[in-house]
Coordinates of C-alpha atoms and ligand atoms in Angstrom, one line a residue:
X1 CA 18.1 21.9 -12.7
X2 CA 14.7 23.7 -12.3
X3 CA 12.9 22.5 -9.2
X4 CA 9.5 25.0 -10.0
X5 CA 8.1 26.2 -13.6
X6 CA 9.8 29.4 -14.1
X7 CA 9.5 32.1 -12.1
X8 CA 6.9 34.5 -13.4
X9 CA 7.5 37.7 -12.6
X10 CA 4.6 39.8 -13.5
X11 CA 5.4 43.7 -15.1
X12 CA 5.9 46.3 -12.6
X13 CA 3.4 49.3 -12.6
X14 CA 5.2 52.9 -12.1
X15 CA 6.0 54.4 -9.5
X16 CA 3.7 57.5 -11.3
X17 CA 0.4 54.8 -10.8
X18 CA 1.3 54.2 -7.3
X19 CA 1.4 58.2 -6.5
X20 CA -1.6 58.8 -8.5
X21 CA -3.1 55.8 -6.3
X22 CA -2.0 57.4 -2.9
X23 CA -3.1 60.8 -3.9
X24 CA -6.6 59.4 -4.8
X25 CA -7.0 57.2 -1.5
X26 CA -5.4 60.3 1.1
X27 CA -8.2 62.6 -0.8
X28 CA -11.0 60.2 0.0
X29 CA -9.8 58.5 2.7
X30 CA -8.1 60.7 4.8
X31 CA -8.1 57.9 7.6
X32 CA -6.7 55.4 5.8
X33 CA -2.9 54.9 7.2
X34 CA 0.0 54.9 4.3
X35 CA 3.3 54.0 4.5
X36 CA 5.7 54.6 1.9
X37 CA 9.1 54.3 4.5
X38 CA 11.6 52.0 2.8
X39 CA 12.0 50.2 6.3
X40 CA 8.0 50.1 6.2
X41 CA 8.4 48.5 2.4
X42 CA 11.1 46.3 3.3
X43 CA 9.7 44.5 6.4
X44 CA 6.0 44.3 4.7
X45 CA 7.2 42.9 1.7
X46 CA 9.1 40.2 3.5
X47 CA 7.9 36.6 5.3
X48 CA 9.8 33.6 6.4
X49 CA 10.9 32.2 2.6
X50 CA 14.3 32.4 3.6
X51 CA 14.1 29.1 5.2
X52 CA 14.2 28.1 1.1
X53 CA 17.7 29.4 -0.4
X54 CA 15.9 28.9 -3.8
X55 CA 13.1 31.6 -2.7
X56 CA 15.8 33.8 -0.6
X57 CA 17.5 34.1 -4.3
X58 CA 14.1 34.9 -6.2
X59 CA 12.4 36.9 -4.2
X60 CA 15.6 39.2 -3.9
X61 CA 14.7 42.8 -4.7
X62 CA 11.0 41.9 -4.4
X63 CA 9.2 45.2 -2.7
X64 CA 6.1 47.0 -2.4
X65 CA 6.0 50.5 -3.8
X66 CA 2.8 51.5 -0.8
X67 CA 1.5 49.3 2.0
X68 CA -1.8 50.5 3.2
X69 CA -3.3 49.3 6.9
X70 CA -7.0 48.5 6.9
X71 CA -9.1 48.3 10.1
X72 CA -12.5 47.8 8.4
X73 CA -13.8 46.3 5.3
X74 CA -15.2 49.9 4.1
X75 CA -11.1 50.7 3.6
X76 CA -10.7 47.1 2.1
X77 CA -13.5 48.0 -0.5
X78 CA -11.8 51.3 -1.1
X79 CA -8.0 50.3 -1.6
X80 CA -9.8 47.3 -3.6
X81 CA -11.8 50.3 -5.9
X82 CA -8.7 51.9 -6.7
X83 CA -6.0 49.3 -7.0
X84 CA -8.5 48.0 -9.8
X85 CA -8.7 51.7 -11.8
X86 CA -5.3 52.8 -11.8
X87 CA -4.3 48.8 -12.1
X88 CA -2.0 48.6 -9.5
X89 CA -1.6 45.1 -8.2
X90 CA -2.3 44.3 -4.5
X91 CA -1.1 41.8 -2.1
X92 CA -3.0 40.7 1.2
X93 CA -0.8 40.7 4.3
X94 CA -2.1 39.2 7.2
X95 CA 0.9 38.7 10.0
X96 CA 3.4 37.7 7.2
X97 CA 4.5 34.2 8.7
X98 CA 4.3 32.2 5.5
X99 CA 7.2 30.3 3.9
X100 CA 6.6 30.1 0.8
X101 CA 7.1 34.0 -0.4
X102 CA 2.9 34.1 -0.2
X103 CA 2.7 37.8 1.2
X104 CA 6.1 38.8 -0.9
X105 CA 5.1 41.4 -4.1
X106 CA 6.5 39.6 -7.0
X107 CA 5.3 43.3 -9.2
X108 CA 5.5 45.7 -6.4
X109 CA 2.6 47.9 -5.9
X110 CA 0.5 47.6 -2.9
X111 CA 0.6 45.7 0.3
X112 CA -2.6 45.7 2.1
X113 CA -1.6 44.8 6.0
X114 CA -5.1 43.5 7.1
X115 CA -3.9 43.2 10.7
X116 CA -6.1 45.5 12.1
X117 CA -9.1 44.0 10.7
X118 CA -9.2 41.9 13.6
X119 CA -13.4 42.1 15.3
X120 CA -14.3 39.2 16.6
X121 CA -17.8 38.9 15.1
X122 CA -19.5 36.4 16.8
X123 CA -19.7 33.0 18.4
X124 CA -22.4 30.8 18.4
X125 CA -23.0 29.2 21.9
X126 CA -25.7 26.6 20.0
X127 CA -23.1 25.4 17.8
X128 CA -19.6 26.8 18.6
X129 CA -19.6 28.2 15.3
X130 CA -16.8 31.2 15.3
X131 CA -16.9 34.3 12.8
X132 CA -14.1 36.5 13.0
X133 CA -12.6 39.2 11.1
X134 CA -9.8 38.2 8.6
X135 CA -6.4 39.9 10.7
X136 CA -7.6 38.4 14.1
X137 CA -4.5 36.5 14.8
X138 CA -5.2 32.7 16.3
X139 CA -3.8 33.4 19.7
X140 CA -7.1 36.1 20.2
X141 CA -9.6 33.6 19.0
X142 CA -8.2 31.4 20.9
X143 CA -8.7 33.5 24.3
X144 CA -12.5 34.7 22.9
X145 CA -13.2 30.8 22.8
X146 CA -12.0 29.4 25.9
X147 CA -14.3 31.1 28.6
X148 CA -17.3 29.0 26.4
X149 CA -14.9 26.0 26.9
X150 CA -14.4 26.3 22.8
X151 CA -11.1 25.7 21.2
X152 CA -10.0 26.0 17.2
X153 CA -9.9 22.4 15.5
X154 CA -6.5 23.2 13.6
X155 CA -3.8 26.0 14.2
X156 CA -0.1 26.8 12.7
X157 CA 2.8 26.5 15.8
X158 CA 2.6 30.3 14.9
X159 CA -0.4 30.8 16.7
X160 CA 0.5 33.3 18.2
X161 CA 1.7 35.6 15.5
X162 CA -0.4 34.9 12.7
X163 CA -4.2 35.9 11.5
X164 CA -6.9 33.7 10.5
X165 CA -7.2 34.9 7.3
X166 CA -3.7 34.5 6.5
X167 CA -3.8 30.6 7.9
X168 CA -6.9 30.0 5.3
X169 CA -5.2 32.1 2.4
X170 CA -1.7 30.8 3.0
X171 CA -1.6 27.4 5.8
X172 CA -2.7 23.9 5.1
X173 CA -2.0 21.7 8.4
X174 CA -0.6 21.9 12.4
X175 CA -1.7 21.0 15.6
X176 CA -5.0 19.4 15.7
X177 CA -4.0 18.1 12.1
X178 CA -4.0 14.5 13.9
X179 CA -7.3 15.0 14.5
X180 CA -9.4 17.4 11.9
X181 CA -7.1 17.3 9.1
X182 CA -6.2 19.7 6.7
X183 CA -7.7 23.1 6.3
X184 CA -9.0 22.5 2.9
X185 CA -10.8 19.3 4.6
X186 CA -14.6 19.6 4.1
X187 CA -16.4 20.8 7.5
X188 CA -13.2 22.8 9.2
X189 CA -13.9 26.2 7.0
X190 CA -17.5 27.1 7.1
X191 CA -17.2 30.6 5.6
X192 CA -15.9 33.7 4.0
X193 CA -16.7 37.2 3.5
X194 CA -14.7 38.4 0.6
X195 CA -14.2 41.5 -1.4
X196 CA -13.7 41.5 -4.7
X197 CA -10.7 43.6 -6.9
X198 CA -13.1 45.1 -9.2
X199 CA -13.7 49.2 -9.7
X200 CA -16.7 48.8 -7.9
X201 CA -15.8 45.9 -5.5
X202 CA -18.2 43.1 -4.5
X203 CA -18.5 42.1 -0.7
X204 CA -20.0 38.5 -1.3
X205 CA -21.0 35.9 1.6
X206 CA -19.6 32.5 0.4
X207 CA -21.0 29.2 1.8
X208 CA -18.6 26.6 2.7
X209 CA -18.9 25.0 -1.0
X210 CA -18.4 28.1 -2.1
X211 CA -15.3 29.0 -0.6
X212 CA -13.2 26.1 -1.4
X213 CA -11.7 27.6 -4.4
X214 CA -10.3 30.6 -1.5
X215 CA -8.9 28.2 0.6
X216 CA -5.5 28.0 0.7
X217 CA -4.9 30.6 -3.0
X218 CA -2.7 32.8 -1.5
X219 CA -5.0 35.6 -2.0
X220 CA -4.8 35.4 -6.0
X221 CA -8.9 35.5 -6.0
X222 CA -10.3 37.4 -3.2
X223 CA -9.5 39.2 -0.2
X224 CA -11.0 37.8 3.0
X225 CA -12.3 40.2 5.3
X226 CA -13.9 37.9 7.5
X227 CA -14.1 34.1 8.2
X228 CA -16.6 31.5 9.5
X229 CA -14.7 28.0 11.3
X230 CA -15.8 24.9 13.3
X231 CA -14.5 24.9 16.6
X232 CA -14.4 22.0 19.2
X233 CA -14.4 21.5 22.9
X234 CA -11.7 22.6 24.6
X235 CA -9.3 20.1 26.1
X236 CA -6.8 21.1 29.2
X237 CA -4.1 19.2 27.0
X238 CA -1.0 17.4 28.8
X239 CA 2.5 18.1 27.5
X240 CA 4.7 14.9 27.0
X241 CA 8.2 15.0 26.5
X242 CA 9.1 10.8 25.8
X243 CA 12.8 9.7 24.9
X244 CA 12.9 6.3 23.2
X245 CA 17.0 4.7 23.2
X246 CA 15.4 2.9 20.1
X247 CA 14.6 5.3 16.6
X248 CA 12.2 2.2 15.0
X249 CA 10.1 1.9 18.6
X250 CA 9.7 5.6 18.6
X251 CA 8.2 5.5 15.2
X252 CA 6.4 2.5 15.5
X253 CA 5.0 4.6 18.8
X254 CA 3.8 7.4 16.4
X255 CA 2.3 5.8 13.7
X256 CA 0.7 3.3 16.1
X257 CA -1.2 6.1 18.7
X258 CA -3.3 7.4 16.8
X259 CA -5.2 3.7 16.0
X260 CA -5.9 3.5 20.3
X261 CA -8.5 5.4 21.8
X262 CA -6.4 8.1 23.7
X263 CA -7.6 11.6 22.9
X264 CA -4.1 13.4 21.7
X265 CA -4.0 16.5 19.8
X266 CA -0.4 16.6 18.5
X267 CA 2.5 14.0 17.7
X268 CA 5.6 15.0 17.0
X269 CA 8.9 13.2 16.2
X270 CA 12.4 14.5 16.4
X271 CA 15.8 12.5 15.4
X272 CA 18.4 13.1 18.7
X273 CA 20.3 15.7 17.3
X274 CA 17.2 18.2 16.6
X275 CA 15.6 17.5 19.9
X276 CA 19.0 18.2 21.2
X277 CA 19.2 21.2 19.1
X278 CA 15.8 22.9 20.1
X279 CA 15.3 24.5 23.4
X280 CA 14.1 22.4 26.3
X281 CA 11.0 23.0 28.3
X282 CA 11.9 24.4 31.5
X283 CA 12.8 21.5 34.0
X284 CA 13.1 18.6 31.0
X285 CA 16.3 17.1 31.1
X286 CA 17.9 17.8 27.4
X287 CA 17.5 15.7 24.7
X288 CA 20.4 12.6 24.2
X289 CA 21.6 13.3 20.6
X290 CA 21.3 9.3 20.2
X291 CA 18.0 8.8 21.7
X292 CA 14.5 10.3 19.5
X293 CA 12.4 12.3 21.1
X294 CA 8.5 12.3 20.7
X295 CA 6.5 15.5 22.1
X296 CA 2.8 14.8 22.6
X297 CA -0.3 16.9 23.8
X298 CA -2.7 13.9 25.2
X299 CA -6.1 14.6 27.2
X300 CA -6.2 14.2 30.7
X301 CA -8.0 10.8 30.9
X302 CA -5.5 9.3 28.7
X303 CA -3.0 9.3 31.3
X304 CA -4.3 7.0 33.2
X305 CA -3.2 4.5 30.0
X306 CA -0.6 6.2 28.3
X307 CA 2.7 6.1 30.8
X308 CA 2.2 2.1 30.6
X309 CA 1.9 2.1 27.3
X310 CA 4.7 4.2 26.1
X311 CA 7.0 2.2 29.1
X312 CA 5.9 -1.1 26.9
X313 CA 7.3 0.3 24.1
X314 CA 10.3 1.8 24.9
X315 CA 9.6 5.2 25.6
X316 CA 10.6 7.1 29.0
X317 CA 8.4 10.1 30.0
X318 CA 11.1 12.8 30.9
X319 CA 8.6 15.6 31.2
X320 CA 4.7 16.4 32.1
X321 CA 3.4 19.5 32.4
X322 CA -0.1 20.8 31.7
X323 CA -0.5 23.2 28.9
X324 CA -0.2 26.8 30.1
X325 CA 1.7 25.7 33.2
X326 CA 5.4 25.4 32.0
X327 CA 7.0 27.7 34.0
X328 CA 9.2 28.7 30.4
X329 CA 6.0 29.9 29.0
X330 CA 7.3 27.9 26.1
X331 CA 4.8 25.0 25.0
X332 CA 5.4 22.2 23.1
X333 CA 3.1 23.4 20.4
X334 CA 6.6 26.1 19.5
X335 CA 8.5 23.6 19.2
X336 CA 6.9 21.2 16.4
X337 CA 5.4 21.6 12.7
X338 CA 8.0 24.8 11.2
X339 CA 9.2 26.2 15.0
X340 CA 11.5 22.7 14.2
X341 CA 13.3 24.5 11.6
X342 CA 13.0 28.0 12.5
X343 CA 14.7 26.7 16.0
X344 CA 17.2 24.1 13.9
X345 CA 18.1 26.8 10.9
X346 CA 19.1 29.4 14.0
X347 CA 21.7 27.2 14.9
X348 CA 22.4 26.1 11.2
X349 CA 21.7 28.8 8.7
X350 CA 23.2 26.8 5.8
X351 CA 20.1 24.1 6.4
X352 CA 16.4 23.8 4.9
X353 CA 13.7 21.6 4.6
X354 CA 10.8 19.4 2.9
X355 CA 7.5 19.0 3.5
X356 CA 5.7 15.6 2.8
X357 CA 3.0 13.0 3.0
X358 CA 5.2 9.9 3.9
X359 CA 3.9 6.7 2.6
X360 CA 2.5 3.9 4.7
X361 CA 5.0 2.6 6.4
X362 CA 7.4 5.1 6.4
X363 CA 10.2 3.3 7.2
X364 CA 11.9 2.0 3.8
X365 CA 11.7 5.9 2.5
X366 CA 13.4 6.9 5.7
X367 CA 16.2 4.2 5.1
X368 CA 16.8 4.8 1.7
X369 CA 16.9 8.7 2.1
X370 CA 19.4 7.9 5.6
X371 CA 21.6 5.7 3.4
X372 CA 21.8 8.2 0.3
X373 CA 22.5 11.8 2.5
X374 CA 23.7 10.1 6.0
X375 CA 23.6 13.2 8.8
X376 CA 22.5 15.4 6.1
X377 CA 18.8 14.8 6.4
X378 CA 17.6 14.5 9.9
X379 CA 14.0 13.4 10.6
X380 CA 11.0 15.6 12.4
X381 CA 8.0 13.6 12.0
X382 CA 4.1 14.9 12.7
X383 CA 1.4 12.8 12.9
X384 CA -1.7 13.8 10.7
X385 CA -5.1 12.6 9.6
X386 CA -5.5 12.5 5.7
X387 CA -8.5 11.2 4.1
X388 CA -9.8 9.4 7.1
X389 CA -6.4 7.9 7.9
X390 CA -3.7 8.7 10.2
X391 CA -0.5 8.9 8.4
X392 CA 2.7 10.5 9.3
X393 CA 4.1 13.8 7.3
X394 CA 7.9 14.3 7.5
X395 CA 9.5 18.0 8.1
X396 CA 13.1 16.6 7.3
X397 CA 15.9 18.9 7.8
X398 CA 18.3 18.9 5.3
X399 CA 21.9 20.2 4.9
X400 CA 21.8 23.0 1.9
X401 CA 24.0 21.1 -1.3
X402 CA 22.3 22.7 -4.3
X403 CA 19.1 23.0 -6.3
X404 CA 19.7 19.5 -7.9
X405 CA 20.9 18.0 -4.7
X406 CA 17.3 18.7 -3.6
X407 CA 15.4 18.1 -6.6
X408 CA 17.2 14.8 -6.5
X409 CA 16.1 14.2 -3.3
X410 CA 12.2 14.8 -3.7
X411 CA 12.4 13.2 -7.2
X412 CA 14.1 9.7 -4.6
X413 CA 10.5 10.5 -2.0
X414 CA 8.6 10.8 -4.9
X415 CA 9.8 7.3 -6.0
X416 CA 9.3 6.0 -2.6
X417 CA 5.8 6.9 -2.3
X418 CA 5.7 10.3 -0.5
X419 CA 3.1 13.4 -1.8
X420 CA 5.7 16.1 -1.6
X421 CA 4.5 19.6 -1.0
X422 CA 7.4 21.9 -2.1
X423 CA 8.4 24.7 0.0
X424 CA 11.1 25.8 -2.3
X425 CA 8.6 27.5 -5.0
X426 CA 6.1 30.5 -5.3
X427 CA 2.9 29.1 -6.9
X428 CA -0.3 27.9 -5.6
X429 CA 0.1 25.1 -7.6
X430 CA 4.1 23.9 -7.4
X431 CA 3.6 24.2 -3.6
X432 CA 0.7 21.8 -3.3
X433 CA -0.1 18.5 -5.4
X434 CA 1.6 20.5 -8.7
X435 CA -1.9 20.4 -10.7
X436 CA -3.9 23.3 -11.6
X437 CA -7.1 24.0 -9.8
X438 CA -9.8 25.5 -12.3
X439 CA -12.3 26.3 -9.7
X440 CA -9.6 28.1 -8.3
X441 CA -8.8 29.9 -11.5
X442 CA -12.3 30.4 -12.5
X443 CA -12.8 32.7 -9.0
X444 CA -10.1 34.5 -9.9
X445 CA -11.2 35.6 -13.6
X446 CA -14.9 36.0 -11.4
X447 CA -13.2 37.9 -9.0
X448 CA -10.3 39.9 -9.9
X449 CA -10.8 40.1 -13.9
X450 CA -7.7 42.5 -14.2
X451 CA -5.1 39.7 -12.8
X452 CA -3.9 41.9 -10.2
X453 CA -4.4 40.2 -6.8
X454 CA -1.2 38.6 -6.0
X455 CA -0.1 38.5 -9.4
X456 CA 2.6 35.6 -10.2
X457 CA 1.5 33.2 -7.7
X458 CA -1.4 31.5 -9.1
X459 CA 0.0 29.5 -12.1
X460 CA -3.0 28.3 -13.7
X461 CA -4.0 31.9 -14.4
X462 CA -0.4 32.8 -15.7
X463 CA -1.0 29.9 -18.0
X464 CA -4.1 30.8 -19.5
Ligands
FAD1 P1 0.6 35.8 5.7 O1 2.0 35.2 5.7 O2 0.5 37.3 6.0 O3 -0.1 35.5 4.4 C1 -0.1 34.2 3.8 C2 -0.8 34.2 2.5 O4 -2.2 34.5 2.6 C3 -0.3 35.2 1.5 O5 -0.4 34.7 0.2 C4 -1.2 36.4 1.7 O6 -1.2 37.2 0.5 C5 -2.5 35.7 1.9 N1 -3.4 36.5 2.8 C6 -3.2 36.9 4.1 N2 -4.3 37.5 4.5 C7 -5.2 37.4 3.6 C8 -6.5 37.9 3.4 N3 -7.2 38.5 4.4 N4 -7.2 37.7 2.3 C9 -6.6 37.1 1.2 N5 -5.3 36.6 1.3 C10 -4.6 36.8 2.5 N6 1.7 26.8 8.4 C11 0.9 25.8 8.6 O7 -0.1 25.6 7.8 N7 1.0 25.0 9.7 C12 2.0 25.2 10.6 O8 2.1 24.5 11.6 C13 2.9 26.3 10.4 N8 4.0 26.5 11.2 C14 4.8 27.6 11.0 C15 5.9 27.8 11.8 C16 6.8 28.9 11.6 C17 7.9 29.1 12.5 C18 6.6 29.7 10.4 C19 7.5 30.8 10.2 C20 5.5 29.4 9.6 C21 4.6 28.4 9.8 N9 3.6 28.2 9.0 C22 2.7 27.1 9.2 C23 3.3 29.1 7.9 C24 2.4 30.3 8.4 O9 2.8 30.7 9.7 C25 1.0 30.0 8.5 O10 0.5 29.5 7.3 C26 0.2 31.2 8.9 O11 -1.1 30.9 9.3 C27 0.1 32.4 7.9 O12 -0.6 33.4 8.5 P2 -0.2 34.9 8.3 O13 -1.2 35.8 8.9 O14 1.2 35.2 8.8 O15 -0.3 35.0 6.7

């Protein structure tokens, strides 16, 4: 059973291009740093698909033939120049912590590895607006913001390791989601600087109307070099650790705090046997593999509310440590939204996941699926804000049967009311609500006329 539209692979270019390319940018661009190593190729080719055994199979084999490393737009606009005459396709790279197979060449060619396009361009003290170049990873923003008592609304658990460019191109949701959203919501992306893949590229400044169409299109119409974002104030959030003997009150807890007035940034439920699973913050007992677990980040002034709260419903605070204090230097914001599954799949390599909108209430979906796979699907929960409302998405974990095991299983969500947002295929388009985006399209014919940004991934182009 198919789970995605075919896989489009798009036709390779020779490896003669590709020399012709390299010899063309080393004679013009002396400082522009090559890497043609197969170890280079390999590990620049690669993300995190291989949480997906449907992507780990179709992405085998999948390599770039150059990766080039830019540190300032000037190279971008060159690589973009030639990649566009000798038609060699190109793929952005920002830190390469996607899931999908975003950054992965489905026709070889070039990589460009944008991490060291990574200025910090400015941040306005009037309005906390923060421009940045497109490889600055999240944890460095992060750091320029706080001393001005500025934080970023939304960021990946992989803050750490991945670029801002990368979260616009390839992220849609994480912490902060309970509050601001999704990416693509309007008023969290105020900006982009983009080049174009044209033989004399365009660097346009795009408005935030304007860069809708960017957001979130894996690359396929533009490369960001640099990107404008709301921030907000900075909170000195408080990490809870809450074990509830009782699965319904813990959920009933999660999809009931977000309608108080307690300032929280993240919710996040785990079934017994995940919390169990993933490491414990230093000096929190471990998790009981009966019990259900809910990690939150809450403000400081909800704490005078919250323990009485949680107590009335069930819940027992086992841990409480103020962000940046845990003495494991392990937060609670690695252990939710995908560090779930990357920490659950370490232990179990033959399990995946899915990624959906639950409906409202979530409960007769998560019966149903519990009575149809048993142990085989466990629940992670986040609470998220979508459209105005606070809903819950579900992360479930899943024991790996077979491709129509799982297309069963989203077609049963489906029927039960969930949005499901595939992880298992490559397109722009299968990943997200399934339907073709002609704005997004349109950019891309605007932008990148010769199809050859990120070719394959953008299905509405493919099906021109
Ligand atoms: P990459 O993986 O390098 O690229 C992602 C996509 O963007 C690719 O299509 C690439 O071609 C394109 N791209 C990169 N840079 C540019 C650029 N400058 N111009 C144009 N296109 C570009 N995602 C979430 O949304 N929320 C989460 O909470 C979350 N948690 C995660 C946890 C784990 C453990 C893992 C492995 C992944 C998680 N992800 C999450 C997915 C991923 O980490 C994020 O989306 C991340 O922000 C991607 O950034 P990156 O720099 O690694 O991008």
């Amino acid at each position: 059973m198919s789970l995605s539209s075919p896989l489009h692979r798009p036709e390779a270019v020779s490896d003669a291009q590709v020399a012709a390319l390299a010899a063309e940018l080393a004679a013009h661009h002396p400082g522009l740093v090559q890497l043609s190593a197969p170890a280079d190729l390999a590990r620049l080719s690669h993300d995190f698909h291989d949480y997906s055994p449907v992507l780990r199979q179709q992405l085998q084999g999948c390599r770039a033939q150059l990766a080039l490393r830019a540190t300032s737009v000037e190279d971008v606009m060159a690589v973009a120049a030639a990649c566009a005459r000798h038609r060699v396709p190109l793929t952005p790279r920002g830190a390469g912590t996607g899931n999908y197979g975003q950054c992965v060449p489905l026709a070889g060619g070039v990589v460009l590895d944008l991490s060291g396009l990574n200025r910090i361009r400015g941040l306005d003290p009037a309005t906390g607006v923060l421009e940045a170049e497109a490889g600055a990873l999240l944890h460095h923003l992060e750091q320029h913001l706080r001393p001005a008592g500025r934080a970023l609304r939304l960021m990946p658990s992989t803050w750490r390791t991945a670029s801002i460019g990368g979260y616009i191109a390839g992220g849609s949701s994480g912490i902060g989601s309970l509050r601001w959203g999704f990416l693509r919501d309007p008023g969290n992306l105020l900006g982009l600087e983009v080049v174009t893949l044209e033989p004399e590229p365009r660097r346009l400044q795009l408005d935030a109307v304007a860069s809708v169409p960017l957001n979130h299109a894996y690359g396929t119409n533009g490369i960001l070099t640099a990107v404008r974002l709301a921030t907000c104030e900075a909170v000195a959030w408080q990490q809870l650790v809450v074990d509830f003997g009782d699965a319904e009150a813990a959920l009933a807890v999660a999809a009931a705090l977000p309608a108080t007035a307690l300032l929280l940034q993240s919710i996040t439920l785990l079934e017994g046997p995940i919390a169990a699973c993933l490491p414990a913050p230093h000096g929190c007992p471990p998790a009981d593999p009966g019990s259900t677990r809910l990690l939150l980040l809450a403000a400081p002034d909800s704490l005078a509310v919250l323990p009485a709260w949680l107590e009335a419903r069930g819940g027992h605070i086992r841990w409480q440590v103020p962000e940046g204090e845990e003495p494991s230097a392990r937060p609670l914001r690695e252990l939710g939204w995908n560090h779930t599954t990357l920490h659950w799949r370490a232990d179990h390599p033959d399990w995946t996941y899915l990624q959906m909108l639950l409906p409202e209430p979530a409960e007769p979906l998560i019966a149903s699926v519990r009575r149809s796979w048993g142990s085989d699907v466990l629940w992670h929960l986040e609470a998220v804000r979508h459209a105005g409302a606070a809903r819950l998405a579900g992360l479930p974990l899943l024991r790996w049967r077979d491709a129509a095991a799982l297309a069963a299983l989203m077609d049963q969500c489906r029927q039960l009311g969930a949005v499901l947002f595939n992880p298992h295929v490559l397109t722009v388009e299968d990943g997200g609500l399934g339907v073709v985006d002609a704005d997004q399209v349109a950019v891309k014919a605007a932008n990148d006329p010769a199809g050859l940004l990120n070719p394959g991934k953008l299905r509405g182009w493919d099906a021109r």
